[in-house]
Amino acid sequence: MPRVGVPAALDVRIDGKFFQSAAGKRIPVLSDFALRIETGEVAALVGPSGCGKTTLLRLIAGLDPDYKGNIVKPARGRLGMVFQEPRLLPWRSVFENLRIAAPGAAHDDLDALLTAFQLGDCRDRYPGEISGGMARRLALARAFAVEPDLLLLDEPFVSLDAKLAASLREELALMVERRPVTTLLVTHDMDEAITLADRLILLSGRPCGVIADIGISERRGARPPELIAAIRVEAARRLANV
Amino acid sequence: MARIVSLLTMLACWQAGAGIAGPRLLPAPMAVGAAMLAEARSGALFANLGATLARVIAAFVIAMAIGSALGLWMGRSRLADRLADPWLVVLLNLPALVIIVLAYIWGGLTETAAIAAVALNKLPSATVTLREGARALDPKLDDLAHVFSFSRATWLRHVAAPQLAPYFAAAARAGLSLVWKIVLVVELIGRPNGVGFEIGSAFQLFDVTRILAYSLAFVAVMLAIEIFLVQPFEQHAARWRPSSSRRQN
Ligand SMILES: Nc1ncnc2c1ncn2[C@@H]1O[C@H](COP(=O)(O)OP(=O)(O)OP(=O)(O)O)[C@@H](O)[C@H]1O
Ligand SMILES: [Mg+2]
């Protein structure tokens, strides 16, 4: 059953995030970085490798308290996250991995979720016995199983074959359509960002900053190829201007 | 198969040694077997084995429970590690005999003192092993637990315990053999029954046959525990591993 939740806005302001290099030097990763995502909005973050996208998601998820700034998350919101690698509990079965993350969910709902992500056949297998693509699907299913109010996705479709990635993108679009959730999607794939997101946020290299913030007004799923092409051109132009 | 051959060789060596040394110093396997049978008929064997086994289990359970909790805590918290480490080093380096004698002096020649002394002997090594395991816990899975707000119980059961299982099994295996050896000493010094007490009285009569009969009977019991409890636990804990990486016996 679609549940109309009360997802809320995400407000991120990071004055400074540093990492200590092995030589003891302080390396700035994020500085004077600000980002606001409205309730139920899907924002795609696109930026060069190593610019600090994963770091940003970790800060938002509350995994790294060592930064200067302020992050306001949806009040009492459940967090769903897909890490850059699947990160499953290898000693628990596929189904148990879902159940442990979402202890409150009905088993039927979890089974339905497994079916939606084409994992019904390996419900009782261990993560070591399923393929990498299946593990990625399970990580996605787990993020949805908790009925999140804030969804953080770190390159969830990378290294999947094109057909599978496309079907998973569709599944993701369907899920956020059914139950709006404030979503931050990190990706390297411009087309993926343009098809899935309401907003396209282009990032520069270190220290990470926002180059462009392009809103897409047309409804997700109803975007004609010409529009997608036009946005792609626009994004390329903005990237070239830096 | 290789194990059986090895065991038979051991028996043959024993038999040959008995022939050379004579029955007073080293009785033949058959003589020891007969003594064991006689003790079993009178019921003394089982009463003594039972008393010793109960002490082994009590001390082992106490030491493993406290040692696991302490090790986990020390492995996770720097402060706890700093606070408890000196105690651990002292305890690790205190000879077993000193702990036993002091326990009897302070606690009287009681069952409690005996079990406490044995548990205290095992505690530090169990703690150190589990602390090693706690330090090796995968921080990525802790992140996962944090993001999905696992409860403490869920974390312990589904995240920590499976990672600690090999350390726990190692501590249990090393602990079991240590504990039962120390239990014998404790019984020898201050208990009126048990395998250790029997060996003590046999020693006073230079009765090597009885010494061997009792110790071998107890070795058999411990071997059975290893085969029927420890190994199945390890197999159960490793059931999720793809079978190719599992160790083949
Ligand atoms: N724990 C750490 N210690 C030191 N430096 C780090 C640490 N984690 C990340 N970094 C550095 O911070 C920068 C940003 O890393 P991050 O993982 O956020 O990049 P990313 O944008 O996610 O890259 P990718 O697209 O390749 O995943 C990198 O230069 C990396 O070297
Ligand atoms: Mg990354």
JSON list of C-alpha atoms in Angstrom, two decimals, chain B residues 1-14:
[
{"chain": "B", "resi": 1, "resn": "MET", "atom": "CA", "xyz": [41.96, -42.29, 8.73]},
{"chain": "B", "resi": 2, "resn": "ALA", "atom": "CA", "xyz": [45.26, -40.51, 9.36]},
{"chain": "B", "resi": 3, "resn": "ARG", "atom": "CA", "xyz": [44.06, -39.78, 12.88]},
{"chain": "B", "resi": 4, "resn": "ILE", "atom": "CA", "xyz": [43.32, -43.42, 13.60]},
{"chain": "B", "resi": 5, "resn": "VAL", "atom": "CA", "xyz": [46.76, -44.50, 12.37]},
{"chain": "B", "resi": 6, "resn": "SER", "atom": "CA", "xyz": [48.34, -41.84, 14.56]},
{"chain": "B", "resi": 7, "resn": "LEU", "atom": "CA", "xyz": [46.32, -42.96, 17.57]},
{"chain": "B", "resi": 8, "resn": "LEU", "atom": "CA", "xyz": [47.22, -46.61, 17.03]},
{"chain": "B", "resi": 9, "resn": "THR", "atom": "CA", "xyz": [50.90, -45.67, 16.78]},
{"chain": "B", "resi": 10, "resn": "MET", "atom": "CA", "xyz": [50.60, -43.86, 20.09]},
{"chain": "B", "resi": 11, "resn": "LEU", "atom": "CA", "xyz": [49.12, -46.98, 21.69]},
{"chain": "B", "resi": 12, "resn": "ALA", "atom": "CA", "xyz": [51.87, -49.15, 20.23]},
{"chain": "B", "resi": 13, "resn": "CYS", "atom": "CA", "xyz": [54.55, -46.82, 21.60]},
{"chain": "B", "resi": 14, "resn": "TRP", "atom": "CA", "xyz": [52.87, -46.94, 25.00]}
]
